[in-house]
Amino acid sequence: MNTPFLDLGAAYRELQPEIDAAVVRSLASGCHIGGPEVEAFEGEFASYCGATYAVGVANGLDALHLALRAMDVGPGDEVIVPSNTYIATWLAVSQCGATPVPVEPDARTYNIDPARIEAAITPATRVILPVHLYGQPADMDPILAIARKHALKVLEDGAQAHGARYKGQRLGAHGDAVAWSFYPGKNLGAMGDGGAVTTNNAQLADRIRVLRNYGSRVKYVNEVQGYNSRLDPLQAAILRVKLAHLDEWNGHRKVFAHEYLSALSACLVVLPHAPEWADPVWHLFVVRHKQRDQLQEKLSEAGIGTLIHYPTPPHLQGAYAELGYGVGAFPIAEKIHQEVISLPIGPHMDMRQLASVISAVKHATRV
């Protein structure tokens, strides 16, 4: 049987009456920028994350960028980022005119290694930017301790981790702010682009609200040079519907992840490792294999959809050639990017599809 990597249409089929009603409600309101749907979603999402404030923006990259801008990051500054992440984490830093300073990950969790952060801090460092990669929380306590010691801000990239918990507490307000993406394939995904920043800091929230709206809080009065980055009310209305189902959907992902971990334990793949303090939401189920490309080809022949997250680390992308990093600069990240492959996992997979993936992986990796 064919098993797609992710069936984006399944969420709409499940929730069609609710989503259709929400869209009609939004359209009928006559409020097509901002307004009650956005404000309601911001309140509901902040409450879900255990944060005081949520500010909706146009996408996840803008969430990172505007949060950094609100933290006064600019030219000449440095921001510590993971060497193992999607390039958006780095791009947000560059868009502020600042320099991303990469730090290698823990080879087991794939998240930034707190033990390596302090050595990367310089007098120009302003922010530490951990990523909760693949839906697994980074180890926040030591990161926060380092930030406090050096008077640095902490901005978390939660784009893949909606609903994940660190030591029992949902992500959303551990650091100074958390940037979120609602790209359609996320655990909480819109039907288009969308993003948000959550925080307990009233000043940060206010600054992001001003920055997202041309630098203005009163029409035609522009306090700063801002941006046009606003969460669309239609997307907010859809996200409100999906948010009510997020925990249930994350629960399905966890069931499938645990089945994978049990069934593939004897296979020649490196399985994900979740520390005992982590409660991941399994946005991605990422395994490693020394012949990753051959494995992907065999799975494709068996009708199994897979993706590579991500084939090339940011420091080896042409976009960052000017930083001068060559092959071997960050060997842990490079090895990860050469070996990772993401297996299908999603809230609308069924057990037959799961069994077909497990069977195909076992067959493809047998000695």
Short mmCIF file of C-alpha atoms in Angstrom, two decimals, residues 40-366:
data_model
loop_
_atom_site.label_atom_id
_atom_site.label_comp_id
_atom_site.label_asym_id
_atom_site.label_seq_id
_atom_site.Cartn_x
_atom_site.Cartn_y
_atom_site.Cartn_z
CA ALA A 40 -9.35 35.41 19.89
CA PHE A 41 -6.71 33.07 18.50
CA GLU A 42 -3.92 35.05 20.15
CA GLY A 43 -5.65 34.70 23.51
CA GLU A 44 -6.39 31.01 23.06
CA PHE A 45 -2.90 30.17 21.86
CA ALA A 46 -1.24 32.14 24.66
CA SER A 47 -3.37 30.27 27.19
CA TYR A 48 -2.53 26.93 25.58
CA CYS A 49 1.20 27.70 25.75
CA GLY A 50 1.04 28.95 29.33
CA ALA A 51 2.14 32.40 28.21
CA THR A 52 0.67 35.81 29.02
CA TYR A 53 0.79 37.14 25.45
CA ALA A 54 0.69 35.85 21.88
CA VAL A 55 1.21 38.11 18.89
CA GLY A 56 0.17 36.77 15.49
CA VAL A 57 2.42 37.49 12.50
CA ALA A 58 2.56 36.44 8.85
CA ASN A 59 4.86 33.42 9.15
CA GLY A 60 7.44 31.67 11.30
CA LEU A 61 10.45 33.48 9.85
CA ASP A 62 8.83 36.82 10.64
CA ALA A 63 8.11 35.58 14.17
CA LEU A 64 11.83 34.98 14.70
CA HIS A 65 12.90 38.19 12.95
CA LEU A 66 10.46 40.51 14.71
CA ALA A 67 11.21 38.96 18.10
CA LEU A 68 14.92 39.59 17.55
CA ARG A 69 14.19 43.15 16.42
CA ALA A 70 12.08 43.67 19.54
CA MET A 71 15.11 42.52 21.55
CA ASP A 72 17.16 45.29 19.86
CA VAL A 73 19.32 42.90 17.86
CA GLY A 74 21.01 44.75 15.02
CA PRO A 75 24.20 45.22 13.02
CA GLY A 76 27.35 44.25 14.89
CA ASP A 77 25.50 41.90 17.22
CA GLU A 78 25.84 38.13 17.40
CA VAL A 79 23.17 35.51 18.04
CA ILE A 80 24.04 31.95 19.02
CA VAL A 81 22.18 29.45 16.82
CA PRO A 82 22.33 25.67 16.33
CA SER A 83 24.54 24.39 13.54
CA ASN A 84 21.85 21.74 13.00
CA THR A 85 18.61 23.48 12.04
CA TYR A 86 16.52 24.73 9.15
CA ILE A 87 18.04 27.83 7.56
CA ALA A 88 15.16 30.08 8.70
CA THR A 89 16.70 30.21 12.18
CA TRP A 90 19.84 31.76 10.70
CA LEU A 91 18.00 33.96 8.20
CA ALA A 92 16.10 35.73 10.97
CA VAL A 93 19.42 36.75 12.54
CA SER A 94 20.83 37.93 9.22
CA GLN A 95 17.71 39.97 8.48
CA CYS A 96 18.49 42.00 11.59
CA GLY A 97 21.99 42.72 10.25
CA ALA A 98 23.44 40.51 12.99
CA THR A 99 25.72 37.48 12.68
CA PRO A 100 24.61 33.89 13.43
CA VAL A 101 27.19 32.07 15.54
CA PRO A 102 26.71 28.30 15.18
CA VAL A 103 27.01 25.83 18.04
CA GLU A 104 27.02 22.07 17.50
CA PRO A 105 24.16 19.84 18.67
CA ASP A 106 24.01 16.96 21.08
CA ALA A 107 24.49 14.04 18.68
CA ARG A 108 21.70 12.06 20.36
CA THR A 109 18.93 14.67 20.58
CA TYR A 110 19.98 16.80 17.56
CA ASN A 111 19.28 19.95 19.60
CA ILE A 112 21.89 22.54 20.52
CA ASP A 113 24.34 21.24 23.12
CA PRO A 114 24.24 23.52 26.19
CA ALA A 115 27.76 22.43 27.15
CA ARG A 116 29.13 24.07 23.99
CA ILE A 117 27.29 27.40 24.22
CA GLU A 118 29.46 29.32 26.66
CA ALA A 119 32.57 28.94 24.54
CA ALA A 120 30.77 30.72 21.67
CA ILE A 121 29.82 33.80 23.71
CA THR A 122 31.67 37.03 22.92
CA PRO A 123 31.15 40.67 23.94
CA ALA A 124 28.94 41.00 20.82
CA THR A 125 26.56 38.20 21.80
CA ARG A 126 23.00 39.40 22.50
CA VAL A 127 20.71 36.35 22.24
CA ILE A 128 20.81 32.58 22.50
CA LEU A 129 18.40 31.00 19.99
CA PRO A 130 17.76 27.29 20.69
CA VAL A 131 15.53 25.31 18.33
CA HIS A 132 13.12 22.63 19.55
CA LEU A 133 13.98 20.52 16.53
CA TYR A 134 11.72 17.79 15.16
CA GLY A 135 9.22 18.49 17.96
CA GLN A 136 11.60 17.70 20.84
CA PRO A 137 12.36 20.39 23.43
CA ALA A 138 15.90 21.62 23.82
CA ASP A 139 17.43 21.41 27.30
CA MET A 140 16.29 24.82 28.53
CA ASP A 141 17.47 24.95 32.16
CA PRO A 142 21.21 25.06 31.43
CA ILE A 143 20.59 27.38 28.47
CA LEU A 144 18.68 29.80 30.68
CA ALA A 145 21.35 29.60 33.38
CA ILE A 146 24.04 30.54 30.84
CA ALA A 147 21.88 33.40 29.55
CA ARG A 148 21.34 34.77 33.05
CA LYS A 149 25.05 34.52 33.83
CA HIS A 150 25.95 36.58 30.75
CA ALA A 151 22.89 38.90 30.74
CA LEU A 152 21.64 37.52 27.42
CA LYS A 153 18.13 37.12 26.02
CA VAL A 154 16.74 33.72 25.03
CA LEU A 155 14.50 33.37 21.99
CA GLU A 156 13.20 29.85 21.37
CA ASP A 157 12.36 28.55 17.90
CA GLY A 158 9.25 26.47 18.53
CA ALA A 159 8.24 26.10 14.88
CA GLN A 160 8.13 22.29 15.12
CA ALA A 161 7.09 21.84 18.73
CA HIS A 162 3.49 22.97 19.31
CA GLY A 163 2.39 21.33 22.56
CA ALA A 164 5.75 19.82 23.54
CA ARG A 165 6.66 19.89 27.23
CA TYR A 166 9.96 20.46 28.97
CA LYS A 167 10.05 18.99 32.49
CA GLY A 168 6.25 18.91 32.54
CA GLN A 169 5.67 22.49 31.36
CA ARG A 170 4.48 23.28 27.87
CA LEU A 171 6.84 25.27 25.70
CA GLY A 172 5.77 28.86 25.31
CA ALA A 173 7.38 30.93 28.02
CA HIS A 174 10.58 29.34 29.29
CA GLY A 175 12.81 31.95 27.67
CA ASP A 176 12.10 35.59 26.93
CA ALA A 177 9.99 34.68 23.89
CA VAL A 178 9.09 31.76 21.64
CA ALA A 179 8.64 32.05 17.87
CA TRP A 180 6.09 29.77 16.22
CA SER A 181 5.28 28.78 12.65
CA PHE A 182 1.85 27.67 11.45
CA TYR A 183 3.08 26.45 8.08
CA PRO A 184 0.54 23.86 6.83
CA GLY A 185 2.70 20.83 7.63
CA LYS A 186 3.27 21.78 11.29
CA ASN A 187 1.53 20.03 14.18
CA LEU A 188 -0.65 23.14 14.37
CA GLY A 189 -0.78 24.20 10.75
CA ALA A 190 -2.85 26.79 8.94
CA MET A 191 -4.08 26.52 5.34
CA GLY A 192 -1.41 28.95 4.25
CA ASP A 193 1.36 30.79 6.07
CA GLY A 194 1.10 32.08 9.61
CA GLY A 195 3.17 32.59 12.73
CA ALA A 196 3.17 33.98 16.25
CA VAL A 197 5.38 34.96 19.16
CA THR A 198 4.49 34.04 22.74
CA THR A 199 6.01 35.76 25.76
CA ASN A 200 5.39 36.82 29.33
CA ASN A 201 7.09 40.15 28.67
CA ALA A 202 4.55 42.92 28.07
CA GLN A 203 7.14 45.25 26.55
CA LEU A 204 8.34 42.65 24.06
CA ALA A 205 4.77 41.81 23.04
CA ASP A 206 3.97 45.48 22.53
CA ARG A 207 7.08 46.09 20.43
CA ILE A 208 6.30 43.10 18.19
CA ARG A 209 2.73 44.36 17.70
CA VAL A 210 4.10 47.72 16.57
CA LEU A 211 6.79 46.20 14.33
CA ARG A 212 4.33 43.86 12.56
CA ASN A 213 2.10 46.82 11.58
CA TYR A 214 4.44 49.24 9.75
CA GLY A 215 5.85 50.44 13.07
CA SER A 216 2.46 51.87 14.00
CA ARG A 217 -0.07 51.44 16.79
CA VAL A 218 -2.19 54.42 15.65
CA LYS A 219 -3.05 54.65 11.96
CA TYR A 220 -0.71 56.93 10.02
CA VAL A 221 1.46 57.46 13.11
CA ASN A 222 4.69 55.47 12.64
CA GLU A 223 6.91 55.25 15.70
CA VAL A 224 9.63 53.08 14.12
CA GLN A 225 10.48 51.57 10.74
CA GLY A 226 8.32 48.46 10.86
CA TYR A 227 7.05 45.70 8.59
CA ASN A 228 3.82 44.38 7.15
CA SER A 229 3.58 41.01 8.91
CA ARG A 230 0.09 40.26 10.14
CA LEU A 231 -1.66 36.95 10.79
CA ASP A 232 -4.56 36.66 8.35
CA PRO A 233 -8.02 36.45 10.04
CA LEU A 234 -9.03 33.49 7.84
CA GLN A 235 -5.97 31.58 9.00
CA ALA A 236 -6.62 32.61 12.60
CA ALA A 237 -10.19 31.27 12.35
CA ILE A 238 -8.92 27.95 10.97
CA LEU A 239 -6.19 27.74 13.61
CA ARG A 240 -8.78 28.25 16.36
CA VAL A 241 -10.59 25.14 15.14
CA LYS A 242 -7.41 23.09 14.86
CA LEU A 243 -6.04 24.21 18.23
CA ALA A 244 -8.94 22.46 19.96
CA HIS A 245 -7.79 19.17 18.39
CA LEU A 246 -4.02 19.64 18.77
CA ASP A 247 -3.54 17.55 21.90
CA GLU A 248 -5.53 14.67 20.41
CA TRP A 249 -3.51 14.82 17.20
CA ASN A 250 -0.24 15.01 19.13
CA GLY A 251 -1.40 11.95 21.06
CA HIS A 252 -1.75 10.02 17.81
CA ARG A 253 1.77 11.04 16.80
CA LYS A 254 3.11 9.78 20.14
CA VAL A 255 1.44 6.38 19.66
CA PHE A 256 3.00 6.00 16.22
CA ALA A 257 6.41 7.17 17.49
CA HIS A 258 6.40 4.62 20.29
CA GLU A 259 5.43 1.87 17.82
CA TYR A 260 8.33 2.87 15.59
CA LEU A 261 10.76 2.92 18.52
CA SER A 262 9.72 -0.56 19.59
CA ALA A 263 9.43 -2.19 16.18
CA LEU A 264 12.61 -0.74 14.66
CA SER A 265 14.90 -1.22 17.66
CA ALA A 266 16.72 -4.12 16.02
CA CYS A 267 17.08 -2.45 12.62
CA LEU A 268 20.26 -0.90 11.28
CA VAL A 269 19.02 2.64 11.79
CA VAL A 270 19.75 5.13 14.56
CA LEU A 271 16.48 5.90 16.31
CA PRO A 272 15.53 9.20 17.98
CA HIS A 273 16.51 9.67 21.61
CA ALA A 274 14.21 11.55 23.99
CA PRO A 275 15.64 12.38 27.45
CA GLU A 276 13.43 11.52 30.40
CA TRP A 277 12.62 15.22 30.94
CA ALA A 278 11.38 15.66 27.39
CA ASP A 279 7.81 15.13 26.17
CA PRO A 280 8.15 15.49 22.38
CA VAL A 281 5.24 15.96 20.01
CA TRP A 282 6.98 14.11 17.16
CA HIS A 283 6.55 16.67 14.44
CA LEU A 284 9.05 14.48 12.60
CA PHE A 285 10.24 10.94 13.23
CA VAL A 286 13.86 11.16 12.12
CA VAL A 287 16.14 8.14 11.86
CA ARG A 288 19.71 7.94 10.61
CA HIS A 289 21.29 5.50 8.20
CA LYS A 290 24.77 5.47 6.68
CA GLN A 291 23.30 4.77 3.23
CA ARG A 292 20.44 7.22 3.62
CA ASP A 293 19.90 7.89 -0.08
CA GLN A 294 19.72 4.20 -0.92
CA LEU A 295 17.30 3.66 1.97
CA GLN A 296 15.09 6.46 0.70
CA GLU A 297 15.09 4.94 -2.78
CA LYS A 298 14.11 1.51 -1.46
CA LEU A 299 11.30 3.00 0.64
CA SER A 300 10.04 4.97 -2.35
CA GLU A 301 9.94 1.75 -4.40
CA ALA A 302 7.81 0.26 -1.61
CA GLY A 303 5.35 3.17 -1.80
CA ILE A 304 6.60 4.89 1.35
CA GLY A 305 6.90 8.68 1.27
CA THR A 306 9.92 10.13 3.10
CA LEU A 307 11.65 13.51 3.30
CA ILE A 308 15.14 14.69 4.25
CA HIS A 309 15.19 17.28 7.05
CA TYR A 310 17.64 18.67 5.98
CA PRO A 311 20.12 17.68 3.24
CA THR A 312 22.54 20.61 3.68
CA PRO A 313 23.33 22.42 6.96
CA PRO A 314 23.08 26.23 6.93
CA HIS A 315 26.83 26.82 7.13
CA LEU A 316 27.35 24.99 3.81
CA GLN A 317 24.56 26.81 1.97
CA GLY A 318 25.53 29.39 -0.65
CA ALA A 319 23.54 31.94 1.34
CA TYR A 320 26.22 31.82 4.05
CA ALA A 321 29.34 31.42 1.92
CA GLU A 322 30.56 34.81 3.16
CA LEU A 323 30.97 33.42 6.68
CA GLY A 324 33.78 31.25 5.36
CA TYR A 325 32.76 27.91 6.85
CA GLY A 326 33.95 24.96 4.81
CA VAL A 327 33.27 21.25 5.00
CA GLY A 328 34.39 19.98 8.39
CA ALA A 329 33.66 23.22 10.25
CA PHE A 330 30.76 21.63 12.13
CA PRO A 331 31.25 17.87 11.77
CA ILE A 332 28.42 16.77 14.05
CA ALA A 333 25.83 18.74 12.10
CA GLU A 334 27.35 17.64 8.79
CA LYS A 335 27.18 13.96 9.75
CA ILE A 336 23.57 14.35 10.87
CA HIS A 337 22.57 16.03 7.62
CA GLN A 338 24.25 13.27 5.60
CA GLU A 339 22.36 10.49 7.37
CA VAL A 340 18.90 11.69 8.44
CA ILE A 341 15.66 10.56 6.84
CA SER A 342 12.17 11.35 8.12
CA LEU A 343 9.62 8.55 8.14
CA PRO A 344 5.88 9.20 7.77
CA ILE A 345 4.21 10.28 10.98
CA GLY A 346 1.06 12.31 11.34
CA PRO A 347 -2.22 12.43 13.20
CA HIS A 348 -4.17 10.85 10.33
CA MET A 349 -1.97 7.84 9.65
CA ASP A 350 -3.61 4.53 10.41
CA MET A 351 -2.10 1.38 11.85
CA ARG A 352 -2.04 -0.37 8.47
CA GLN A 353 0.08 2.41 7.04
CA LEU A 354 2.34 2.33 10.08
CA ALA A 355 2.79 -1.42 9.69
CA SER A 356 3.67 -0.98 6.02
CA VAL A 357 6.38 1.57 6.88
CA ILE A 358 7.84 -0.67 9.58
CA SER A 359 7.87 -3.65 7.23
CA ALA A 360 9.51 -1.65 4.45
CA VAL A 361 12.22 -0.24 6.75
CA LYS A 362 13.00 -3.72 8.12
CA HIS A 363 13.22 -5.12 4.61
CA ALA A 364 15.37 -2.26 3.32
CA THR A 365 17.86 -2.39 6.19
CA ARG A 366 18.25 -6.11 6.65
#
